[in-house]
Short mmCIF file of C-alpha atoms and ligand atoms in Angstrom, two decimals:
data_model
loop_
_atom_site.label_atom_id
_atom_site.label_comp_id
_atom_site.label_asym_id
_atom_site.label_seq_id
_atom_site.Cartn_x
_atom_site.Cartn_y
_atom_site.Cartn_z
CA UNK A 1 0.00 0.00 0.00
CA UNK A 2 2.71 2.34 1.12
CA UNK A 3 4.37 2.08 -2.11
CA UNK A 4 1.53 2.91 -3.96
CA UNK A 5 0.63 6.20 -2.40
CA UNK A 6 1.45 9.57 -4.73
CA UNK A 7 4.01 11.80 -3.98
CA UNK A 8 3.11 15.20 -3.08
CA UNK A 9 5.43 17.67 -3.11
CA UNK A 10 4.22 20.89 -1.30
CA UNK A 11 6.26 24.46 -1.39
CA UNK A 12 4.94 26.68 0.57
CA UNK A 13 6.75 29.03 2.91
CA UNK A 14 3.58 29.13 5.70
CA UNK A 15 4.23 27.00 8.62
CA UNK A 16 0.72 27.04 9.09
CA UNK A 17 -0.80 26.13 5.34
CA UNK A 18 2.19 23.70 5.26
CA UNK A 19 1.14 21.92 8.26
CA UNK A 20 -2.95 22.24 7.23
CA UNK A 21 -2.20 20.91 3.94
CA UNK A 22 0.14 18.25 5.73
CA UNK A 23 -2.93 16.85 8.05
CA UNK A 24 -5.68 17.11 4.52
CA UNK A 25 -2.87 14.65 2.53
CA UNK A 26 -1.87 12.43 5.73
CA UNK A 27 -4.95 11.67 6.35
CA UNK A 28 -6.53 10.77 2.66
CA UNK A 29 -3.09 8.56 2.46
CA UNK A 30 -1.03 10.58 0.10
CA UNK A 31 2.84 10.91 1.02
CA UNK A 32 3.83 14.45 1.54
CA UNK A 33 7.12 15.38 0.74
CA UNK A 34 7.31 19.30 2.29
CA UNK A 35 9.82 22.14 1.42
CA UNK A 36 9.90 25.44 2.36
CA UNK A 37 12.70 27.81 -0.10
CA UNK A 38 12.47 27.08 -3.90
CA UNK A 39 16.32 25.86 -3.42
CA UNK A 40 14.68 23.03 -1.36
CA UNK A 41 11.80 22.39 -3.89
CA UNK A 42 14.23 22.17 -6.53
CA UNK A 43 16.46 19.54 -4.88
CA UNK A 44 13.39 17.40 -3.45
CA UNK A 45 11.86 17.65 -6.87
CA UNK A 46 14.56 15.77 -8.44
CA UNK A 47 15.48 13.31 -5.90
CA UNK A 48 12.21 12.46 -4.94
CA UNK A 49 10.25 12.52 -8.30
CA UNK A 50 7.10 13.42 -6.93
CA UNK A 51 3.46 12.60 -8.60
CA UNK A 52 2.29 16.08 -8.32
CA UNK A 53 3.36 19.46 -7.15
CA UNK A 54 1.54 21.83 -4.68
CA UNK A 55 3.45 25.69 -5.42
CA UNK A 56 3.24 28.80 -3.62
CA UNK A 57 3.64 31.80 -5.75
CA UNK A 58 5.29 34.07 -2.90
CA UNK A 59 8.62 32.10 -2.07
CA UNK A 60 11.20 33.69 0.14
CA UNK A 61 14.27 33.17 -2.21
CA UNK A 62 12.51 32.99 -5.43
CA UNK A 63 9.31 33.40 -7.37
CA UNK A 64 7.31 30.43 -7.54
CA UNK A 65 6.76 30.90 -11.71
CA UNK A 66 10.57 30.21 -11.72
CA UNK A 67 9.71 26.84 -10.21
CA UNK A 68 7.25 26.06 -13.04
CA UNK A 69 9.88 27.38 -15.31
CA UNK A 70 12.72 24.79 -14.27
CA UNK A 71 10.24 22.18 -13.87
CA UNK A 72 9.17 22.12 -17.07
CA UNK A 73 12.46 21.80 -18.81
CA UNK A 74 12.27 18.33 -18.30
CA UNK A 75 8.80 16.78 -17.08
CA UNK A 76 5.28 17.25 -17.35
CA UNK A 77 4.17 16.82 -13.69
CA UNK A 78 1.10 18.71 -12.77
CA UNK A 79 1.48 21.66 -10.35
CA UNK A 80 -1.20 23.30 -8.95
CA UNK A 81 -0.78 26.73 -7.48
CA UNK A 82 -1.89 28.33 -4.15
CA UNK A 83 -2.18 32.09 -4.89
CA UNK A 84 -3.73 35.06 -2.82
CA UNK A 85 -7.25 36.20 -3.78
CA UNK A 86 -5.98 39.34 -5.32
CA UNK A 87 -3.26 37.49 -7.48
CA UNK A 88 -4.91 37.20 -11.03
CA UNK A 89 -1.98 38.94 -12.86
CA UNK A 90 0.10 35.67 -10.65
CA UNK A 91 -2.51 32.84 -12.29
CA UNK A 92 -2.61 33.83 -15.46
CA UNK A 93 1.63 33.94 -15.60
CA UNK A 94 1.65 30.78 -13.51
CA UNK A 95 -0.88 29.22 -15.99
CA UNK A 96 1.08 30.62 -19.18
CA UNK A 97 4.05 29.10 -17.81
CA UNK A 98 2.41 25.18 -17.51
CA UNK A 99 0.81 25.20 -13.96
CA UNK A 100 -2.29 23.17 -14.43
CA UNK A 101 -4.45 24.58 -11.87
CA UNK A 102 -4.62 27.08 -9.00
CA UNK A 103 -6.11 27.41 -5.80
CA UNK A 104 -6.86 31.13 -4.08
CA UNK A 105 -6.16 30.75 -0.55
CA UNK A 106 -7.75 30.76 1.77
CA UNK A 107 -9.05 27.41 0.77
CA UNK A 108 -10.67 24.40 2.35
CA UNK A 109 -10.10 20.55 2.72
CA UNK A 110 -12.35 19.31 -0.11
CA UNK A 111 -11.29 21.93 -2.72
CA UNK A 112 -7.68 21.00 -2.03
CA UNK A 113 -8.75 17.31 -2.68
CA UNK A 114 -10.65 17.76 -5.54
CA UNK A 115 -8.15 19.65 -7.47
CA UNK A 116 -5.57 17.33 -6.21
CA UNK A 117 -7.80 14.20 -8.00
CA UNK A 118 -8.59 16.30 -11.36
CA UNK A 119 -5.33 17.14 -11.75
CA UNK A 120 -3.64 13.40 -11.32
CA UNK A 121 -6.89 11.81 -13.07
CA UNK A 122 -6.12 14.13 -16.40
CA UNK A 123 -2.42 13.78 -16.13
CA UNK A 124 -3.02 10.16 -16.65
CA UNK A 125 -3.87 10.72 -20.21
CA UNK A 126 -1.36 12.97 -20.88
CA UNK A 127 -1.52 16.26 -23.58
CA UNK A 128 -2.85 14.56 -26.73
CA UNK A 129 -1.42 15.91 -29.90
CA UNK A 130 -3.90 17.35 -31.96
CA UNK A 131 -4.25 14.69 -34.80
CA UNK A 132 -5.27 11.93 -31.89
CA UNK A 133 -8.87 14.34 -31.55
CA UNK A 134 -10.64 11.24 -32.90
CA UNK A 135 -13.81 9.84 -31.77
CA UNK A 136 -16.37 11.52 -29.43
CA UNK A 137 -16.02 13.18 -25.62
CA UNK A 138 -18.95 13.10 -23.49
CA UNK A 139 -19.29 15.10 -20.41
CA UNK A 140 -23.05 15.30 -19.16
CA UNK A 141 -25.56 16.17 -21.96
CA UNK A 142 -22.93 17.60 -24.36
CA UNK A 143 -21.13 14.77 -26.62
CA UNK A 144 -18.23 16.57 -28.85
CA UNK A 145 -17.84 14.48 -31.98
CA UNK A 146 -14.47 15.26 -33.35
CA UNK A 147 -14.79 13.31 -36.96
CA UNK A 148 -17.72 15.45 -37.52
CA UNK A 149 -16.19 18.56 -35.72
CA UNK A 150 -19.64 18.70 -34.24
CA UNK A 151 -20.99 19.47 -30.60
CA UNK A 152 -24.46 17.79 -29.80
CA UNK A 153 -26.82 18.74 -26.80
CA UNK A 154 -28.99 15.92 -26.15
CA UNK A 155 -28.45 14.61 -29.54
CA UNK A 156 -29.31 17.76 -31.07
CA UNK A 157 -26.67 19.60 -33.48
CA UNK A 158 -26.11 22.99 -31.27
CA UNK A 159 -24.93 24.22 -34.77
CA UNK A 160 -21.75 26.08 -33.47
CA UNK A 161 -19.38 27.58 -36.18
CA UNK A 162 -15.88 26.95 -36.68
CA UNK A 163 -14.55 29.47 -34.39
CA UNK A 164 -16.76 27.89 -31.44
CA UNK A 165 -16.05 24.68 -32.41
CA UNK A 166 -12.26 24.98 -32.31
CA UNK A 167 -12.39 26.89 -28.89
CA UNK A 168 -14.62 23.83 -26.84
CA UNK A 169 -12.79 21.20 -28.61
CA UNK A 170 -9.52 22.92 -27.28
CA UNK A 171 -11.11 23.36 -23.97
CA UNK A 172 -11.97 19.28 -24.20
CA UNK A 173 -8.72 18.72 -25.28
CA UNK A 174 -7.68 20.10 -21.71
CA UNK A 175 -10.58 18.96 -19.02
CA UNK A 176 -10.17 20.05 -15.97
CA UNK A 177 -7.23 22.73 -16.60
CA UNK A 178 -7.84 26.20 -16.53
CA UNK A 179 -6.69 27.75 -20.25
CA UNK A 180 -6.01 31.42 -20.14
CA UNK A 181 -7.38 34.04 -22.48
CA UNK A 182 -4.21 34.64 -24.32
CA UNK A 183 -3.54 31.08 -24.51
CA UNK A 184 -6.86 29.82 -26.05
CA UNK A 185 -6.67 33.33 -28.20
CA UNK A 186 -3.31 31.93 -29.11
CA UNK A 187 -4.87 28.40 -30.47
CA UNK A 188 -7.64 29.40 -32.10
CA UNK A 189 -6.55 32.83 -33.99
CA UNK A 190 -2.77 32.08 -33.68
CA UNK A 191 -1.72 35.60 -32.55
CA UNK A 192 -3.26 38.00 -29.81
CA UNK A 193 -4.50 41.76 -30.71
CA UNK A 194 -6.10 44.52 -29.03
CA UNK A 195 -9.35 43.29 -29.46
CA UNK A 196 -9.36 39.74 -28.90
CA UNK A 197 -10.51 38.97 -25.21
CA UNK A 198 -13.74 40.69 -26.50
CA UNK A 199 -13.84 38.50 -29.24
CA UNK A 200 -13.18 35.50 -27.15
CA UNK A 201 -15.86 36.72 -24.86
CA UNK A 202 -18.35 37.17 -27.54
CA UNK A 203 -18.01 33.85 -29.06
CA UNK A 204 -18.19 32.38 -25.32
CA UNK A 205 -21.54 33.92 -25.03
CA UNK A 206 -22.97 32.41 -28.38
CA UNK A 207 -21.47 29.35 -27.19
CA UNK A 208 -23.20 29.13 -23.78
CA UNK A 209 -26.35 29.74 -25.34
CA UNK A 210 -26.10 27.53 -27.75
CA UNK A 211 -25.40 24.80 -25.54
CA UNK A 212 -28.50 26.35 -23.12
CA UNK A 213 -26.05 27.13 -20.60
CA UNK A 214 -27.87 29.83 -18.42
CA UNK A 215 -26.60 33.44 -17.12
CA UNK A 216 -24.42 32.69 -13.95
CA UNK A 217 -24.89 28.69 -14.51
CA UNK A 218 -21.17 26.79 -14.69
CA UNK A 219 -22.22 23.88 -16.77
CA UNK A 220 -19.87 22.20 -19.24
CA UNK A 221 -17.30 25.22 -19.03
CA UNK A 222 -16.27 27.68 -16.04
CA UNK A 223 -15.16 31.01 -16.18
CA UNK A 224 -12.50 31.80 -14.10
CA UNK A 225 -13.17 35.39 -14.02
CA UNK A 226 -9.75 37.58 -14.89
CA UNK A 227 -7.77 34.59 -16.42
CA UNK A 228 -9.52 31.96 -18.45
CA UNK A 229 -11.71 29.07 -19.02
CA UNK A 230 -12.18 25.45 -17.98
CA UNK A 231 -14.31 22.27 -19.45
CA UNK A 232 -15.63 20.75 -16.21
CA UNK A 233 -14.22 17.81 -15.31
CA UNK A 234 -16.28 14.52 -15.19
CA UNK A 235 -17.26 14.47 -11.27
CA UNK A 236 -18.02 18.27 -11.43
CA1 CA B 1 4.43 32.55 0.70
#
């Protein structure tokens, strides 16, 4: 059993979130491995490997984005941030740089959890390159057929055009993970200008209500509001 339990490597500077986030793993039988500087994250990161990383943004001898930066030179672990309420400018970098997810503190036992699970569930499958979009994705009443680069609610054609098409499938693509404006901006029109978050936002819209998504309702796709979007996962 033991052997079998992930590694979680947590960063985090706070005697008091280390030791809270400590108790939350301990006790759902995860192995934490803690550090406290990014010099110590760096050299527990390679010699203990770990499943998944837990990051605060605020070290004291480093940033944390540096951390994503040297960790992803050479693996694609998932590392989920913990970054103040006020920090949006901090997700959206972290994000950019390859963090998977974040997590605005103050935050509670079964958030920490869940995030912990939808990150290791969709690392499991790993980043599909684009040409292995074959076949359909389901999630709820929405099935995304990708061999007829069509989205179905219910069975129905939602009739969504290109442009909305290529921006859920790339959200599919990435269940679970938060995609920032200027990255999905970057996918689907290949370059950012001064007007593309509107257009991003408008073509959300028409999606949602195509897909009979109500005002203030998060089904199939949250907004994180002031740095992207994410497809629900499956247990959401
Ligand atoms: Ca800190």
């Amino acid at each position: 059993m033991s052997s079998n339990r992930y590694k979680v490597l947590v960063i985090e500077d706070e005697p008091k979130i280390r030791s809270f986030v400590k108790t939350v793993l301990e006790t759902n039988d995860y192995k934490m491995i803690p550090a406290d500087t990014y010099a110590m994250g760096t050299t527990m990161f390679m010699s203990h490997t770990p499943d998944i990383v837990i990051l605060d943004l605020g070290l004291p001898d480093a940033d944390g984005i540096d951390f994503i930066s040297f960790v992803r030179k050479t693996s694609a672990v998932p590392i989920i941030v913990l970054s103040a309420r006020t920090g949006e400018q901090d997700k959206v970098s972290a994000l950019d740089m390859g963090a998977n997810d974040y997590i605005t503190k103050p935050f509670g036992t079964a958030e920490l959890l869940a995030r912990i699970r939808a990150a290791l569930r969709n690392s499991r499958f790993g980043k599909l390159p684009e040409a292995a979009l074959i076949g359909k994705f389901v999630l709820h009443d929405m099935t995304i057929d990708y061999d007829k680069r069509t989205v179905y609610i219910k069975g129905v054609d939602a009739n969504l055009t290109q442009t909305e098409y290529n921006i859920i499938s790339l959200l599919s693509e990435h269940t679970g993970k938060v995609l920032t404006y200027t990255s999905i901006i970057k996918a689907v029109w290949g370059y950012p200008d001064t007007g593309s978050t509107k257009k991003l936002q408008v073509n959300m819209a028409n999606i949602r209500k195509k897909l009979g998504i109500k005002p203030g309702d998060n089904k199939y796709i949250i907004n994180e509001l002031g740095v992207g979007y994410r497809m629900c996962d499956q247990n959401e």
